[in-house]
Structures are given as C-alpha cells and as structure tokens.
Amino acid sequence: MNENWVLKEDEAVELLALLITSARIQLDEPAHYGPLRLLTASERLSGMILERASGKSRDFLQANVERIPELHMRMSDVDAYAAGLDALCREVAECLLRHSSLEEKT
Amino acid sequence: MSDAVLNNIRSRRVVREMSDAPVSREQLETILEAARWAPSGGNLRPIRYIVIEDAETRRLIRLVAPGMFQHAPALILLCLNEEVMIEHSLPPSDRALLIDIGTAAQTIMLAAHGIGLASGPVTSYSKEAVRVILNLPDSYSPEMFICIGHKAESTRRGMKAWKKITWRDLTHWERFPPP
Ligand SMILES: Cc1cc2nc3c(=O)[nH]c(=O)nc-3n(C[C@H](O)[C@H](O)[C@H](O)COP(=O)(O)O)c2cc1C
C-alpha cells in the first residue's frame, strides 16, 4: 500500500474541469470521441502526479504521458487502437497489483 | 491560376503541438484583416472575433476545452453576434451562419499559413464555461477557436485519416441516373 499525497487542489480542479466539460461536449460529438476524452484525462492526471508518485507507478505514468497522445491520434485504425488500449489496461492492472497487498504477500 | 495559392491550400495542416514562440500583434492583425475578406451570406458579417493573448486566460480556456491539445500563444474565438441576426431577422438556426464561420475559419488558417504560422481549429469546448471565463456578452455565441502559433520541433502526427480519400471520391459529376 502507498498513501502518498500526489495531487494538489489546483490540479484536481483542473482535472474536474476536463471531466465535466468532456461530459457536456460528448453529447454533441461522435461516440468514438468518448475514449479520446478519457484518455486525455488519463494523460493529464499522469502528468500531474508523475513527480510525486512512488517508484511503483512512475514508469507507468511516464509511459502514459508519452504514449497516450500518439495512441488517440490513431483512433481511425480500430484494431490498432483497441490493441493499444488493451496494452494500457494490462499495464494499469500490473500497476494496481504493485499497489495492492496481493503483490506484497507473494 | 496562382500556384502560390494552391500550394498554400494543399500544405496547410492542423498543428496540435506549438512552441512557446510568440505571435506578434502585427501578424494577428494581418490574419484578422484577411478574415474580413471571407465571403459572408448576404454580406451580413455576423461574426465577431475575440483575440486572447493573456497567458492565464489562455490557460483557463484550455482547461474547459478538451479538444484543445495545443498550448497556443494566441487564440482567435469566432463568435456569432445575435444582434446582427435580430437586426436582419435571421433565425439562429439559419445554416448560413455556420457556413460563415467555416469560410472565416479557413480564411484565417490559410492566412496564418501564408505568413508562416501554424493554426488549429477547436470546437470541442464547453460554450457555457467559455462564456463565464471571457465574460462574453449574452448576444455573443462562441462558435470556434482558432489556435495560432508556431509548429513545435517534435510535433505529434496528425489525426490518421479514416480512409485514404481523393477529391474524386468526394465528387459526383452532373445528374444522378433516374431512379
Ligand atoms: C468544424 C471543425 C471542428 C474541429 N474541431 C477540432 C477540435 O476540437 N480539436 C482538434 O484538434 N481538431 C479539430 N478540427 C481539425 C480536424 O480534426 C482536422 O481538420 C482534420 O483531422 C484534418 O486534418 P488537416 O486539416 O490537417 O488536413 C476541427 C475541424 C473542423 C473543420
């Protein structure tokens, strides 16, 4: 377990602005923009907490900042996009395990 | 036909990563003067341009604009002015209004490209949040931002096309055959 504080209030409000405005504009935009907005939020959050995060997450966060902008520009290649998102899902699961007590026991 | 114009049209691309290099007031005025020559339905000129250079205002705008990937040194916001619509009895649903936004936007982007600047249009933002941040008069409807700046050294690739298209794919000549 890691109980570091990694997000400042200003940063949290910025993230809220992105999430709330994304929810609104999504009503008027194509459905496939939904993942794009969530990825943008993930990239921003990763960048915000990178410096203060522990070694358990830092590589994962750094990779997000670098890969996500590339990934979401490729959304028209549906198979490659899905594969890229699957890779991110595997890495987030590995990161979760590093933060969980399950991993500590092994 | 001028090759310079055609080359300008063909080589303009949306730029989503911009450097910190500033854009001068003179360059912005050149672009805005070009926009004045864009065609306008009924020559009614319903668009008002709001130029934002202040760094903190730009930062806040970007926070409510999920589609704005650039950190652009200048933003031009194209607004429809409702007073012009009322004066000429145009319903807000009149499609010519948005077509005016389109002709102005393309004119701005080509003018920027013509003087060596990068640009990118953004419509993915919350109108209401932008209204609050800019203290927009009620009669102004914020329709589109154009980010203006300089292309960064290492820029992300553009949005990959859904499929390769040529002008021929988009064009039909003459009448369709009878049903
Ligand atoms: C009406 C309109 C709205 C757009 N909105 C956005 C936007 O919010 N964010 C963005 O990054 N690009 C936006 N674009 C840019 C398009 O994605 C871009 O023009 C398209 O991918 C083709 O790229 P190109 O202009 O470089 O050839 C918009 C373009 C238009 C015409």
PDB file of C-alpha atoms and ligand atoms in Angstrom:
ATOM      1  CA  MET A   1       0.000   0.000   0.000  1.00  0.00           C
ATOM      2  CA  ASN A   2       1.107   3.551  -0.648  1.00  0.00           C
ATOM      3  CA  GLU A   3      -0.698   6.516   0.885  1.00  0.00           C
ATOM      4  CA  ASN A   4       1.346   9.323  -0.699  1.00  0.00           C
ATOM      5  CA  TRP A   5      -0.473  12.585  -1.477  1.00  0.00           C
ATOM      6  CA  VAL A   6       0.247  13.152  -5.147  1.00  0.00           C
ATOM      7  CA  LEU A   7      -2.370  15.664  -6.348  1.00  0.00           C
ATOM      8  CA  LYS A   8      -2.631  19.360  -5.439  1.00  0.00           C
ATOM      9  CA  GLU A   9      -6.009  21.080  -5.090  1.00  0.00           C
ATOM     10  CA  ASP A  10      -5.399  23.266  -8.176  1.00  0.00           C
ATOM     11  CA  GLU A  11      -4.534  20.181 -10.204  1.00  0.00           C
ATOM     12  CA  ALA A  12      -7.613  18.319  -9.005  1.00  0.00           C
ATOM     13  CA  VAL A  13      -9.839  21.240 -10.019  1.00  0.00           C
ATOM     14  CA  GLU A  14      -8.198  21.304 -13.460  1.00  0.00           C
ATOM     15  CA  LEU A  15      -8.921  17.629 -13.863  1.00  0.00           C
ATOM     16  CA  LEU A  16     -12.526  18.159 -12.785  1.00  0.00           C
ATOM     17  CA  ALA A  17     -12.866  20.901 -15.413  1.00  0.00           C
ATOM     18  CA  LEU A  18     -11.671  18.488 -18.080  1.00  0.00           C
ATOM     19  CA  LEU A  19     -14.002  15.688 -16.954  1.00  0.00           C
ATOM     20  CA  ILE A  20     -17.097  17.863 -16.583  1.00  0.00           C
ATOM     21  CA  THR A  21     -16.648  19.759 -19.849  1.00  0.00           C
ATOM     22  CA  SER A  22     -15.893  16.463 -21.623  1.00  0.00           C
ATOM     23  CA  ALA A  23     -19.182  15.054 -20.351  1.00  0.00           C
ATOM     24  CA  ARG A  24     -21.046  18.024 -21.810  1.00  0.00           C
ATOM     25  CA  ILE A  25     -19.387  18.141 -25.210  1.00  0.00           C
ATOM     26  CA  GLN A  26     -19.726  14.394 -25.625  1.00  0.00           C
ATOM     27  CA  LEU A  27     -23.498  14.906 -26.040  1.00  0.00           C
ATOM     28  CA  ASP A  28     -22.812  16.729 -29.313  1.00  0.00           C
ATOM     29  CA  GLU A  29     -19.892  14.668 -30.588  1.00  0.00           C
ATOM     30  CA  PRO A  30     -19.399  11.240 -32.201  1.00  0.00           C
ATOM     31  CA  ALA A  31     -19.448   8.330 -29.742  1.00  0.00           C
ATOM     32  CA  HIS A  32     -15.859   7.356 -30.549  1.00  0.00           C
ATOM     33  CA  TYR A  33     -14.669  10.674 -29.053  1.00  0.00           C
ATOM     34  CA  GLY A  34     -15.624   9.330 -25.600  1.00  0.00           C
ATOM     35  CA  PRO A  35     -12.471   7.187 -25.234  1.00  0.00           C
ATOM     36  CA  LEU A  36     -10.392  10.107 -26.543  1.00  0.00           C
ATOM     37  CA  ARG A  37     -11.607  12.365 -23.728  1.00  0.00           C
ATOM     38  CA  LEU A  38     -10.998   9.721 -21.065  1.00  0.00           C
ATOM     39  CA  LEU A  39      -7.514   9.164 -22.437  1.00  0.00           C
ATOM     40  CA  THR A  40      -6.812  12.897 -22.426  1.00  0.00           C
ATOM     41  CA  ALA A  41      -7.864  12.992 -18.760  1.00  0.00           C
ATOM     42  CA  SER A  42      -5.638   9.967 -18.045  1.00  0.00           C
ATOM     43  CA  GLU A  43      -2.676  11.631 -19.743  1.00  0.00           C
ATOM     44  CA  ARG A  44      -3.177  14.889 -17.800  1.00  0.00           C
ATOM     45  CA  LEU A  45      -3.592  13.077 -14.468  1.00  0.00           C
ATOM     46  CA  SER A  46      -0.478  11.001 -15.156  1.00  0.00           C
ATOM     47  CA  GLY A  47       1.497  14.188 -15.891  1.00  0.00           C
ATOM     48  CA  MET A  48       0.195  15.929 -12.774  1.00  0.00           C
ATOM     49  CA  ILE A  49       1.164  13.196 -10.323  1.00  0.00           C
ATOM     50  CA  LEU A  50       4.306  11.887 -12.016  1.00  0.00           C
ATOM     51  CA  GLU A  51       6.834  13.874  -9.963  1.00  0.00           C
ATOM     52  CA  ARG A  52       5.306  12.968  -6.605  1.00  0.00           C
ATOM     53  CA  ALA A  53       4.458   9.349  -7.362  1.00  0.00           C
ATOM     54  CA  SER A  54       6.412   6.439  -5.924  1.00  0.00           C
ATOM     55  CA  GLY A  55       8.530   4.026  -7.912  1.00  0.00           C
ATOM     56  CA  LYS A  56       5.547   1.670  -8.031  1.00  0.00           C
ATOM     57  CA  SER A  57       3.754   3.894 -10.548  1.00  0.00           C
ATOM     58  CA  ARG A  58       6.330   6.244 -12.012  1.00  0.00           C
ATOM     59  CA  ASP A  59       7.283   4.251 -15.112  1.00  0.00           C
ATOM     60  CA  PHE A  60       3.649   3.568 -15.895  1.00  0.00           C
ATOM     61  CA  LEU A  61       2.761   7.262 -15.524  1.00  0.00           C
ATOM     62  CA  GLN A  62       5.725   8.367 -17.620  1.00  0.00           C
ATOM     63  CA  ALA A  63       4.724   5.930 -20.362  1.00  0.00           C
ATOM     64  CA  ASN A  64       1.170   7.285 -20.304  1.00  0.00           C
ATOM     65  CA  VAL A  65       2.372  10.837 -20.838  1.00  0.00           C
ATOM     66  CA  GLU A  66       4.416   9.714 -23.824  1.00  0.00           C
ATOM     67  CA  ARG A  67       2.129   7.145 -25.436  1.00  0.00           C
ATOM     68  CA  ILE A  68      -1.398   8.414 -24.977  1.00  0.00           C
ATOM     69  CA  PRO A  69      -1.082  11.426 -27.339  1.00  0.00           C
ATOM     70  CA  GLU A  70       0.189   9.079 -30.035  1.00  0.00           C
ATOM     71  CA  LEU A  71      -2.460   6.494 -29.316  1.00  0.00           C
ATOM     72  CA  HIS A  72      -5.506   8.695 -29.571  1.00  0.00           C
ATOM     73  CA  MET A  73      -4.436  10.157 -32.899  1.00  0.00           C
ATOM     74  CA  ARG A  74      -4.713   6.616 -34.276  1.00  0.00           C
ATOM     75  CA  MET A  75      -8.342   6.028 -33.363  1.00  0.00           C
ATOM     76  CA  SER A  76      -9.343   5.558 -37.013  1.00  0.00           C
ATOM     77  CA  ASP A  77      -7.345   2.303 -37.073  1.00  0.00           C
ATOM     78  CA  VAL A  78      -9.817   0.494 -34.845  1.00  0.00           C
ATOM     79  CA  ASP A  79      -7.813  -2.717 -34.372  1.00  0.00           C
ATOM     80  CA  ALA A  80      -4.559  -0.916 -33.543  1.00  0.00           C
ATOM     81  CA  TYR A  81      -6.456   1.446 -31.241  1.00  0.00           C
ATOM     82  CA  ALA A  82      -8.076  -1.455 -29.379  1.00  0.00           C
ATOM     83  CA  ALA A  83      -4.694  -3.221 -29.117  1.00  0.00           C
ATOM     84  CA  GLY A  84      -3.096  -0.051 -27.736  1.00  0.00           C
ATOM     85  CA  LEU A  85      -5.898   0.316 -25.184  1.00  0.00           C
ATOM     86  CA  ASP A  86      -5.597  -3.367 -24.237  1.00  0.00           C
ATOM     87  CA  ALA A  87      -1.876  -2.860 -23.600  1.00  0.00           C
ATOM     88  CA  LEU A  88      -2.698   0.118 -21.357  1.00  0.00           C
ATOM     89  CA  CYS A  89      -5.280  -1.982 -19.498  1.00  0.00           C
ATOM     90  CA  ARG A  90      -2.686  -4.696 -18.837  1.00  0.00           C
ATOM     91  CA  GLU A  91      -0.222  -2.114 -17.562  1.00  0.00           C
ATOM     92  CA  VAL A  92      -2.743  -0.425 -15.307  1.00  0.00           C
ATOM     93  CA  ALA A  93      -3.604  -3.848 -13.864  1.00  0.00           C
ATOM     94  CA  GLU A  94       0.100  -4.510 -13.213  1.00  0.00           C
ATOM     95  CA  CYS A  95       0.371  -1.095 -11.563  1.00  0.00           C
ATOM     96  CA  LEU A  96      -2.674  -1.919  -9.399  1.00  0.00           C
ATOM     97  CA  LEU A  97      -1.016  -5.146  -8.331  1.00  0.00           C
ATOM     98  CA  ARG A  98       2.168  -3.310  -7.340  1.00  0.00           C
ATOM     99  CA  HIS A  99      -0.007  -1.083  -5.144  1.00  0.00           C
ATOM    100  CA  SER A 100      -2.046  -3.892  -3.642  1.00  0.00           C
ATOM    101  CA  SER A 101      -1.463  -6.174  -0.703  1.00  0.00           C
ATOM    102  CA  LEU A 102      -1.798  -9.166  -3.056  1.00  0.00           C
ATOM    103  CA  GLU A 103       1.588  -8.426  -4.561  1.00  0.00           C
ATOM    104  CA  GLU A 104       3.166  -7.752  -1.156  1.00  0.00           C
ATOM    105  CA  LYS A 105       2.212 -11.246   0.019  1.00  0.00           C
ATOM    106  CA  THR A 106       3.903 -13.016  -2.890  1.00  0.00           C
TER     107      THR A 106
ATOM    108  CA  MET B   1      -4.283  30.232 -61.576  1.00  0.00           C
ATOM    109  CA  SER B   2      -1.754  31.018 -58.885  1.00  0.00           C
ATOM    110  CA  ASP B   3       0.423  28.134 -57.735  1.00  0.00           C
ATOM    111  CA  ALA B   4       1.160  30.016 -54.528  1.00  0.00           C
ATOM    112  CA  VAL B   5      -2.500  29.893 -53.531  1.00  0.00           C
ATOM    113  CA  LEU B   6      -2.885  26.219 -54.410  1.00  0.00           C
ATOM    114  CA  ASN B   7       0.313  25.303 -52.595  1.00  0.00           C
ATOM    115  CA  ASN B   8      -0.837  27.185 -49.526  1.00  0.00           C
ATOM    116  CA  ILE B   9      -4.163  25.314 -49.565  1.00  0.00           C
ATOM    117  CA  ARG B  10      -2.509  21.915 -50.044  1.00  0.00           C
ATOM    118  CA  SER B  11       0.254  22.293 -47.483  1.00  0.00           C
ATOM    119  CA  ARG B  12      -1.772  23.648 -44.551  1.00  0.00           C
ATOM    120  CA  ARG B  13      -2.217  21.036 -41.804  1.00  0.00           C
ATOM    121  CA  VAL B  14      -3.771  21.311 -38.361  1.00  0.00           C
ATOM    122  CA  VAL B  15      -0.966  21.718 -35.820  1.00  0.00           C
ATOM    123  CA  ARG B  16      -1.643  20.303 -32.359  1.00  0.00           C
ATOM    124  CA  GLU B  17       1.753  20.970 -30.772  1.00  0.00           C
ATOM    125  CA  MET B  18       3.044  24.517 -30.745  1.00  0.00           C
ATOM    126  CA  SER B  19       6.243  26.070 -29.390  1.00  0.00           C
ATOM    127  CA  ASP B  20       6.409  28.966 -26.905  1.00  0.00           C
ATOM    128  CA  ALA B  21       7.466  31.409 -29.624  1.00  0.00           C
ATOM    129  CA  PRO B  22       5.141  34.417 -29.569  1.00  0.00           C
ATOM    130  CA  VAL B  23       2.942  35.688 -32.373  1.00  0.00           C
ATOM    131  CA  SER B  24       3.212  39.431 -32.966  1.00  0.00           C
ATOM    132  CA  ARG B  25       0.313  41.865 -32.867  1.00  0.00           C
ATOM    133  CA  GLU B  26       1.103  42.734 -36.490  1.00  0.00           C
ATOM    134  CA  GLN B  27       0.795  39.078 -37.544  1.00  0.00           C
ATOM    135  CA  LEU B  28      -2.546  38.777 -35.755  1.00  0.00           C
ATOM    136  CA  GLU B  29      -3.785  41.949 -37.435  1.00  0.00           C
ATOM    137  CA  THR B  30      -2.753  40.587 -40.846  1.00  0.00           C
ATOM    138  CA  ILE B  31      -4.780  37.428 -40.164  1.00  0.00           C
ATOM    139  CA  LEU B  32      -7.821  39.351 -38.909  1.00  0.00           C
ATOM    140  CA  GLU B  33      -7.714  41.660 -41.898  1.00  0.00           C
ATOM    141  CA  ALA B  34      -7.685  38.600 -44.188  1.00  0.00           C
ATOM    142  CA  ALA B  35     -10.726  37.185 -42.333  1.00  0.00           C
ATOM    143  CA  ARG B  36     -12.614  40.353 -43.173  1.00  0.00           C
ATOM    144  CA  TRP B  37     -12.430  39.284 -46.843  1.00  0.00           C
ATOM    145  CA  ALA B  38     -14.028  35.881 -46.280  1.00  0.00           C
ATOM    146  CA  PRO B  39     -17.377  35.505 -48.063  1.00  0.00           C
ATOM    147  CA  SER B  40     -20.423  36.079 -45.842  1.00  0.00           C
ATOM    148  CA  GLY B  41     -24.070  35.104 -46.525  1.00  0.00           C
ATOM    149  CA  GLY B  42     -25.966  38.261 -47.574  1.00  0.00           C
ATOM    150  CA  ASN B  43     -22.755  40.136 -46.757  1.00  0.00           C
ATOM    151  CA  LEU B  44     -24.214  40.449 -43.247  1.00  0.00           C
ATOM    152  CA  ARG B  45     -20.939  39.830 -41.339  1.00  0.00           C
ATOM    153  CA  PRO B  46     -22.419  38.177 -38.233  1.00  0.00           C
ATOM    154  CA  ILE B  47     -19.009  37.124 -36.827  1.00  0.00           C
ATOM    155  CA  ARG B  48     -17.095  38.959 -34.125  1.00  0.00           C
ATOM    156  CA  TYR B  49     -13.504  37.941 -33.424  1.00  0.00           C
ATOM    157  CA  ILE B  50     -12.121  37.856 -29.904  1.00  0.00           C
ATOM    158  CA  VAL B  51      -8.345  37.653 -29.647  1.00  0.00           C
ATOM    159  CA  ILE B  52      -6.839  36.185 -26.492  1.00  0.00           C
ATOM    160  CA  GLU B  53      -3.137  36.637 -25.809  1.00  0.00           C
ATOM    161  CA  ASP B  54      -3.148  36.792 -21.989  1.00  0.00           C
ATOM    162  CA  ALA B  55      -1.426  33.656 -20.670  1.00  0.00           C
ATOM    163  CA  GLU B  56      -3.704  32.994 -17.700  1.00  0.00           C
ATOM    164  CA  THR B  57      -6.873  33.458 -19.757  1.00  0.00           C
ATOM    165  CA  ARG B  58      -5.493  31.034 -22.358  1.00  0.00           C
ATOM    166  CA  ARG B  59      -4.671  28.533 -19.638  1.00  0.00           C
ATOM    167  CA  LEU B  60      -8.216  28.645 -18.262  1.00  0.00           C
ATOM    168  CA  ILE B  61      -9.761  28.333 -21.728  1.00  0.00           C
ATOM    169  CA  ARG B  62      -7.668  25.247 -22.407  1.00  0.00           C
ATOM    170  CA  LEU B  63      -8.921  23.672 -19.185  1.00  0.00           C
ATOM    171  CA  VAL B  64     -12.524  23.813 -20.406  1.00  0.00           C
ATOM    172  CA  ALA B  65     -11.614  22.828 -23.967  1.00  0.00           C
ATOM    173  CA  PRO B  66     -10.884  19.093 -24.067  1.00  0.00           C
ATOM    174  CA  GLY B  67     -10.293  19.339 -27.835  1.00  0.00           C
ATOM    175  CA  MET B  68      -7.566  21.963 -27.460  1.00  0.00           C
ATOM    176  CA  PHE B  69      -4.327  20.000 -27.408  1.00  0.00           C
ATOM    177  CA  GLN B  70      -2.151  22.992 -28.315  1.00  0.00           C
ATOM    178  CA  HIS B  71      -0.571  25.455 -25.903  1.00  0.00           C
ATOM    179  CA  ALA B  72      -1.016  28.253 -28.412  1.00  0.00           C
ATOM    180  CA  PRO B  73       0.388  31.757 -27.820  1.00  0.00           C
ATOM    181  CA  ALA B  74      -2.737  33.317 -29.328  1.00  0.00           C
ATOM    182  CA  LEU B  75      -6.361  32.278 -29.694  1.00  0.00           C
ATOM    183  CA  ILE B  76      -8.942  33.756 -32.004  1.00  0.00           C
ATOM    184  CA  LEU B  77     -12.511  32.996 -30.947  1.00  0.00           C
ATOM    185  CA  LEU B  78     -15.129  33.264 -33.678  1.00  0.00           C
ATOM    186  CA  CYS B  79     -18.453  34.359 -32.187  1.00  0.00           C
ATOM    187  CA  LEU B  80     -21.823  34.826 -33.847  1.00  0.00           C
ATOM    188  CA  ASN B  81     -23.316  38.142 -32.839  1.00  0.00           C
ATOM    189  CA  GLU B  82     -27.021  37.738 -32.156  1.00  0.00           C
ATOM    190  CA  GLU B  83     -27.636  41.459 -32.562  1.00  0.00           C
ATOM    191  CA  VAL B  84     -26.811  41.128 -36.275  1.00  0.00           C
ATOM    192  CA  MET B  85     -29.252  38.197 -36.522  1.00  0.00           C
ATOM    193  CA  ILE B  86     -32.029  40.199 -34.850  1.00  0.00           C
ATOM    194  CA  GLU B  87     -31.330  43.249 -36.987  1.00  0.00           C
ATOM    195  CA  HIS B  88     -31.709  41.188 -40.168  1.00  0.00           C
ATOM    196  CA  SER B  89     -34.441  38.812 -38.872  1.00  0.00           C
ATOM    197  CA  LEU B  90     -32.176  35.771 -39.225  1.00  0.00           C
ATOM    198  CA  PRO B  91     -33.236  32.787 -37.090  1.00  0.00           C
ATOM    199  CA  PRO B  92     -30.272  31.395 -35.084  1.00  0.00           C
ATOM    200  CA  SER B  93     -30.873  28.086 -36.918  1.00  0.00           C
ATOM    201  CA  ASP B  94     -30.066  29.699 -40.292  1.00  0.00           C
ATOM    202  CA  ARG B  95     -27.361  27.464 -41.752  1.00  0.00           C
ATOM    203  CA  ALA B  96     -25.672  30.399 -43.461  1.00  0.00           C
ATOM    204  CA  LEU B  97     -24.422  31.487 -40.044  1.00  0.00           C
ATOM    205  CA  LEU B  98     -22.311  28.371 -39.524  1.00  0.00           C
ATOM    206  CA  ILE B  99     -21.192  28.468 -43.144  1.00  0.00           C
ATOM    207  CA  ASP B 100     -19.900  31.977 -42.409  1.00  0.00           C
ATOM    208  CA  ILE B 101     -17.915  30.530 -39.516  1.00  0.00           C
ATOM    209  CA  GLY B 102     -16.457  27.975 -41.939  1.00  0.00           C
ATOM    210  CA  THR B 103     -15.411  30.469 -44.596  1.00  0.00           C
ATOM    211  CA  ALA B 104     -13.860  32.738 -41.958  1.00  0.00           C
ATOM    212  CA  ALA B 105     -12.083  29.869 -40.215  1.00  0.00           C
ATOM    213  CA  GLN B 106     -10.491  28.580 -43.403  1.00  0.00           C
ATOM    214  CA  THR B 107      -9.504  32.099 -44.429  1.00  0.00           C
ATOM    215  CA  ILE B 108      -7.825  32.597 -41.035  1.00  0.00           C
ATOM    216  CA  MET B 109      -5.956  29.284 -41.225  1.00  0.00           C
ATOM    217  CA  LEU B 110      -4.756  29.890 -44.784  1.00  0.00           C
ATOM    218  CA  ALA B 111      -3.717  33.456 -43.947  1.00  0.00           C
ATOM    219  CA  ALA B 112      -1.781  32.201 -40.911  1.00  0.00           C
ATOM    220  CA  HIS B 113      -0.110  29.538 -43.048  1.00  0.00           C
ATOM    221  CA  GLY B 114       0.675  32.170 -45.667  1.00  0.00           C
ATOM    222  CA  ILE B 115       2.695  34.214 -43.162  1.00  0.00           C
ATOM    223  CA  GLY B 116       4.493  31.155 -41.795  1.00  0.00           C
ATOM    224  CA  LEU B 117       2.321  30.483 -38.737  1.00  0.00           C
ATOM    225  CA  ALA B 118       0.656  27.272 -37.608  1.00  0.00           C
ATOM    226  CA  SER B 119      -3.018  27.004 -36.744  1.00  0.00           C
ATOM    227  CA  GLY B 120      -5.601  24.574 -35.413  1.00  0.00           C
ATOM    228  CA  PRO B 121      -9.384  24.876 -35.137  1.00  0.00           C
ATOM    229  CA  VAL B 122     -11.147  23.745 -31.954  1.00  0.00           C
ATOM    230  CA  THR B 123     -14.875  23.253 -31.456  1.00  0.00           C
ATOM    231  CA  SER B 124     -14.637  20.753 -28.579  1.00  0.00           C
ATOM    232  CA  TYR B 125     -15.125  23.023 -25.573  1.00  0.00           C
ATOM    233  CA  SER B 126     -17.906  23.985 -23.217  1.00  0.00           C
ATOM    234  CA  LYS B 127     -19.585  27.111 -24.573  1.00  0.00           C
ATOM    235  CA  GLU B 128     -21.009  27.944 -21.168  1.00  0.00           C
ATOM    236  CA  ALA B 129     -17.639  27.669 -19.422  1.00  0.00           C
ATOM    237  CA  VAL B 130     -16.018  29.822 -22.130  1.00  0.00           C
ATOM    238  CA  ARG B 131     -18.806  32.363 -21.684  1.00  0.00           C
ATOM    239  CA  VAL B 132     -18.041  32.610 -17.963  1.00  0.00           C
ATOM    240  CA  ILE B 133     -14.248  32.820 -18.367  1.00  0.00           C
ATOM    241  CA  LEU B 134     -14.408  35.539 -21.042  1.00  0.00           C
ATOM    242  CA  ASN B 135     -17.373  37.494 -19.582  1.00  0.00           C
ATOM    243  CA  LEU B 136     -18.966  37.193 -23.017  1.00  0.00           C
ATOM    244  CA  PRO B 137     -21.933  39.474 -23.696  1.00  0.00           C
ATOM    245  CA  ASP B 138     -25.192  37.456 -23.893  1.00  0.00           C
ATOM    246  CA  SER B 139     -25.512  38.292 -27.590  1.00  0.00           C
ATOM    247  CA  TYR B 140     -22.220  36.531 -28.444  1.00  0.00           C
ATOM    248  CA  SER B 141     -22.288  32.823 -29.215  1.00  0.00           C
ATOM    249  CA  PRO B 142     -18.766  31.310 -29.133  1.00  0.00           C
ATOM    250  CA  GLU B 143     -18.594  29.005 -32.187  1.00  0.00           C
ATOM    251  CA  MET B 144     -14.957  28.117 -32.820  1.00  0.00           C
ATOM    252  CA  PHE B 145     -11.442  28.795 -31.570  1.00  0.00           C
ATOM    253  CA  ILE B 146      -8.527  29.015 -33.946  1.00  0.00           C
ATOM    254  CA  CYS B 147      -5.218  28.444 -32.163  1.00  0.00           C
ATOM    255  CA  ILE B 148      -2.395  30.452 -33.731  1.00  0.00           C
ATOM    256  CA  GLY B 149       1.297  29.849 -33.108  1.00  0.00           C
ATOM    257  CA  HIS B 150       4.434  28.174 -34.339  1.00  0.00           C
ATOM    258  CA  LYS B 151       4.790  24.472 -35.014  1.00  0.00           C
ATOM    259  CA  ALA B 152       6.828  22.742 -32.302  1.00  0.00           C
ATOM    260  CA  GLU B 153      10.035  20.964 -33.297  1.00  0.00           C
ATOM    261  CA  SER B 154       8.711  17.500 -32.494  1.00  0.00           C
ATOM    262  CA  THR B 155       5.020  17.526 -33.283  1.00  0.00           C
ATOM    263  CA  ARG B 156       2.565  14.716 -32.814  1.00  0.00           C
ATOM    264  CA  ARG B 157       1.396  13.255 -36.024  1.00  0.00           C
ATOM    265  CA  GLY B 158      -1.971  14.488 -37.266  1.00  0.00           C
ATOM    266  CA  MET B 159      -5.177  12.563 -36.841  1.00  0.00           C
ATOM    267  CA  LYS B 160      -4.833   9.473 -39.019  1.00  0.00           C
ATOM    268  CA  ALA B 161      -7.388   9.518 -41.850  1.00  0.00           C
ATOM    269  CA  TRP B 162     -10.286   7.062 -41.551  1.00  0.00           C
ATOM    270  CA  LYS B 163      -9.502   6.012 -45.084  1.00  0.00           C
ATOM    271  CA  LYS B 164      -7.462   7.363 -47.917  1.00  0.00           C
ATOM    272  CA  ILE B 165      -9.553   9.817 -49.904  1.00  0.00           C
ATOM    273  CA  THR B 166      -9.003  11.747 -53.079  1.00  0.00           C
ATOM    274  CA  TRP B 167     -11.108  14.563 -54.427  1.00  0.00           C
ATOM    275  CA  ARG B 168     -12.589  12.072 -56.876  1.00  0.00           C
ATOM    276  CA  ASP B 169     -14.081  10.048 -54.010  1.00  0.00           C
ATOM    277  CA  LEU B 170     -15.838  13.194 -52.858  1.00  0.00           C
ATOM    278  CA  THR B 171     -17.151  14.376 -56.204  1.00  0.00           C
ATOM    279  CA  HIS B 172     -20.088  13.427 -58.423  1.00  0.00           C
ATOM    280  CA  TRP B 173     -20.405  14.941 -61.900  1.00  0.00           C
ATOM    281  CA  GLU B 174     -23.749  16.018 -63.329  1.00  0.00           C
ATOM    282  CA  ARG B 175     -27.185  14.425 -62.764  1.00  0.00           C
ATOM    283  CA  PHE B 176     -27.704  11.168 -60.951  1.00  0.00           C
ATOM    284  CA  PRO B 177     -29.286   8.466 -63.114  1.00  0.00           C
ATOM    285  CA  PRO B 178     -33.087   8.354 -62.868  1.00  0.00           C
ATOM    286  CA  PRO B 179     -34.361   6.004 -60.132  1.00  0.00           C
TER     287      PRO B 179
HETATM  288  C1  LIG C   1     -15.631  22.061 -37.696  1.00  0.00           C
HETATM  289  C2  LIG C   1     -14.273  21.548 -37.263  1.00  0.00           C
HETATM  290  C3  LIG C   1     -14.027  21.313 -35.919  1.00  0.00           C
HETATM  291  C4  LIG C   1     -12.771  20.841 -35.491  1.00  0.00           C
HETATM  292  N1  LIG C   1     -12.548  20.680 -34.157  1.00  0.00           N
HETATM  293  C5  LIG C   1     -11.326  20.258 -33.741  1.00  0.00           C
HETATM  294  C6  LIG C   1     -11.045  20.165 -32.346  1.00  0.00           C
HETATM  295  O1  LIG C   1     -11.865  20.467 -31.474  1.00  0.00           O
HETATM  296  N2  LIG C   1      -9.808  19.726 -31.977  1.00  0.00           N
HETATM  297  C7  LIG C   1      -8.853  19.395 -32.913  1.00  0.00           C
HETATM  298  O2  LIG C   1      -7.752  19.009 -32.511  1.00  0.00           O
HETATM  299  N3  LIG C   1      -9.103  19.485 -34.253  1.00  0.00           N
HETATM  300  C8  LIG C   1     -10.303  19.921 -34.673  1.00  0.00           C
HETATM  301  N4  LIG C   1     -10.548  20.048 -36.027  1.00  0.00           N
HETATM  302  C9  LIG C   1      -9.484  19.715 -37.009  1.00  0.00           C
HETATM  303  C10 LIG C   1      -9.742  18.423 -37.787  1.00  0.00           C
HETATM  304  O3  LIG C   1      -9.594  17.290 -36.944  1.00  0.00           O
HETATM  305  C11 LIG C   1      -8.750  18.373 -38.966  1.00  0.00           C
HETATM  306  O4  LIG C   1      -9.051  19.421 -39.849  1.00  0.00           O
HETATM  307  C12 LIG C   1      -8.800  17.053 -39.710  1.00  0.00           C
HETATM  308  O5  LIG C   1      -8.361  15.995 -38.887  1.00  0.00           O
HETATM  309  C13 LIG C   1      -7.951  17.082 -40.990  1.00  0.00           C
HETATM  310  O6  LIG C   1      -6.631  17.498 -40.706  1.00  0.00           O
HETATM  311  P1  LIG C   1      -5.928  18.633 -41.619  1.00  0.00           P
HETATM  312  O7  LIG C   1      -6.794  19.864 -41.555  1.00  0.00           O
HETATM  313  O8  LIG C   1      -4.580  18.829 -41.021  1.00  0.00           O
HETATM  314  O9  LIG C   1      -5.859  18.086 -43.013  1.00  0.00           O
HETATM  315  C14 LIG C   1     -11.766  20.557 -36.453  1.00  0.00           C
HETATM  316  C15 LIG C   1     -12.021  20.815 -37.812  1.00  0.00           C
HETATM  317  C16 LIG C   1     -13.251  21.329 -38.215  1.00  0.00           C
HETATM  318  C17 LIG C   1     -13.480  21.643 -39.684  1.00  0.00           C
END
